[in-house]
PDB file of C-alpha atoms in Angstrom:
ATOM      1  CA  MET A   1     -10.376   4.560  -0.097  1.00  0.00           C
ATOM      2  CA  THR A   2      -9.086   5.748  -3.449  1.00  0.00           C
ATOM      3  CA  ARG A   3      -8.909   3.931  -6.760  1.00  0.00           C
ATOM      4  CA  GLU A   4      -5.550   3.853  -8.535  1.00  0.00           C
ATOM      5  CA  PRO A   5      -5.720   4.101 -12.337  1.00  0.00           C
ATOM      6  CA  GLY A   6      -5.772   0.683 -14.023  1.00  0.00           C
ATOM      7  CA  THR A   7      -6.595  -1.328 -10.883  1.00  0.00           C
ATOM      8  CA  THR A   8      -9.659  -3.457 -10.262  1.00  0.00           C
ATOM      9  CA  ARG A   9     -10.290  -2.367  -6.682  1.00  0.00           C
ATOM     10  CA  PRO A  10      -9.825   0.734  -4.542  1.00  0.00           C
ATOM     11  CA  THR A  11      -6.703   1.225  -2.458  1.00  0.00           C
ATOM     12  CA  GLU A  12      -7.326   0.003   1.096  1.00  0.00           C
ATOM     13  CA  GLN A  13      -5.377   1.609   3.944  1.00  0.00           C
ATOM     14  CA  HIS A  14      -4.625  -0.484   7.047  1.00  0.00           C
ATOM     15  CA  THR A  15      -2.468  -0.402  10.179  1.00  0.00           C
ATOM     16  CA  VAL A  16      -1.008  -3.155  12.334  1.00  0.00           C
ATOM     17  CA  THR A  17       0.661  -2.834  15.758  1.00  0.00           C
ATOM     18  CA  VAL A  18       3.769  -4.969  16.357  1.00  0.00           C
ATOM     19  CA  ASN A  19       6.653  -5.286  18.839  1.00  0.00           C
ATOM     20  CA  GLY A  20       4.949  -3.785  21.864  1.00  0.00           C
ATOM     21  CA  GLY A  21       3.380  -0.746  20.244  1.00  0.00           C
ATOM     22  CA  VAL A  22       5.109   0.003  16.929  1.00  0.00           C
ATOM     23  CA  ARG A  23       2.323   0.925  14.498  1.00  0.00           C
ATOM     24  CA  LEU A  24       2.896   0.195  10.808  1.00  0.00           C
ATOM     25  CA  ALA A  25       0.645   1.485   8.030  1.00  0.00           C
ATOM     26  CA  TYR A  26       0.207  -0.310   4.714  1.00  0.00           C
ATOM     27  CA  GLU A  27      -1.914  -0.124   1.579  1.00  0.00           C
ATOM     28  CA  VAL A  28      -3.465  -2.905  -0.507  1.00  0.00           C
ATOM     29  CA  THR A  29      -4.355  -2.301  -4.161  1.00  0.00           C
ATOM     30  CA  GLY A  30      -4.425  -4.064  -7.515  1.00  0.00           C
ATOM     31  CA  PRO A  31      -6.093  -7.190  -8.849  1.00  0.00           C
ATOM     32  CA  PRO A  32      -7.078  -9.535  -6.003  1.00  0.00           C
ATOM     33  CA  ALA A  33      -5.562 -12.539  -7.835  1.00  0.00           C
ATOM     34  CA  GLY A  34      -2.402 -10.623  -8.804  1.00  0.00           C
ATOM     35  CA  GLN A  35       1.134 -11.410  -7.665  1.00  0.00           C
ATOM     36  CA  PRO A  36       1.901  -9.724  -4.303  1.00  0.00           C
ATOM     37  CA  VAL A  37       4.532  -6.967  -4.377  1.00  0.00           C
ATOM     38  CA  LEU A  38       5.979  -5.194  -1.331  1.00  0.00           C
ATOM     39  CA  LEU A  39       7.089  -1.589  -1.955  1.00  0.00           C
ATOM     40  CA  LEU A  40       8.895   0.089   0.939  1.00  0.00           C
ATOM     41  CA  PRO A  41       9.211   3.875   1.128  1.00  0.00           C
ATOM     42  CA  ALA A  42      12.468   5.115   2.642  1.00  0.00           C
ATOM     43  CA  LEU A  43      14.100   8.232   4.027  1.00  0.00           C
ATOM     44  CA  GLY A  44      10.871   9.652   5.440  1.00  0.00           C
ATOM     45  CA  LYS A  45       8.977   9.387   2.162  1.00  0.00           C
ATOM     46  CA  THR A  46       5.389   8.173   1.818  1.00  0.00           C
ATOM     47  CA  ALA A  47       3.519   5.415   0.007  1.00  0.00           C
ATOM     48  CA  ALA A  48       2.398   8.057  -2.505  1.00  0.00           C
ATOM     49  CA  ASP A  49       5.940   7.952  -3.939  1.00  0.00           C
ATOM     50  CA  TRP A  50       5.044   4.560  -5.443  1.00  0.00           C
ATOM     51  CA  ALA A  51       1.867   5.759  -7.253  1.00  0.00           C
ATOM     52  CA  ALA A  52       3.524   5.657 -10.692  1.00  0.00           C
ATOM     53  CA  VAL A  53       4.793   2.113 -10.076  1.00  0.00           C
ATOM     54  CA  ARG A  54       1.359   0.895  -8.909  1.00  0.00           C
ATOM     55  CA  ALA A  55      -0.404   2.355 -11.975  1.00  0.00           C
TER      56      ALA A  55
END
């Protein structure tokens, strides 16, 4: 786990398997009581592309 600057908890990395074997990875970070936000990387990019937005 890593801690993003300005957050109150470390970034948690998880996976979930759906639709007969499709594995999706996701990260959870930020204040536990904060408003949920879903950021989707596209075109083969990674979640790291959103680091500036999460900060």
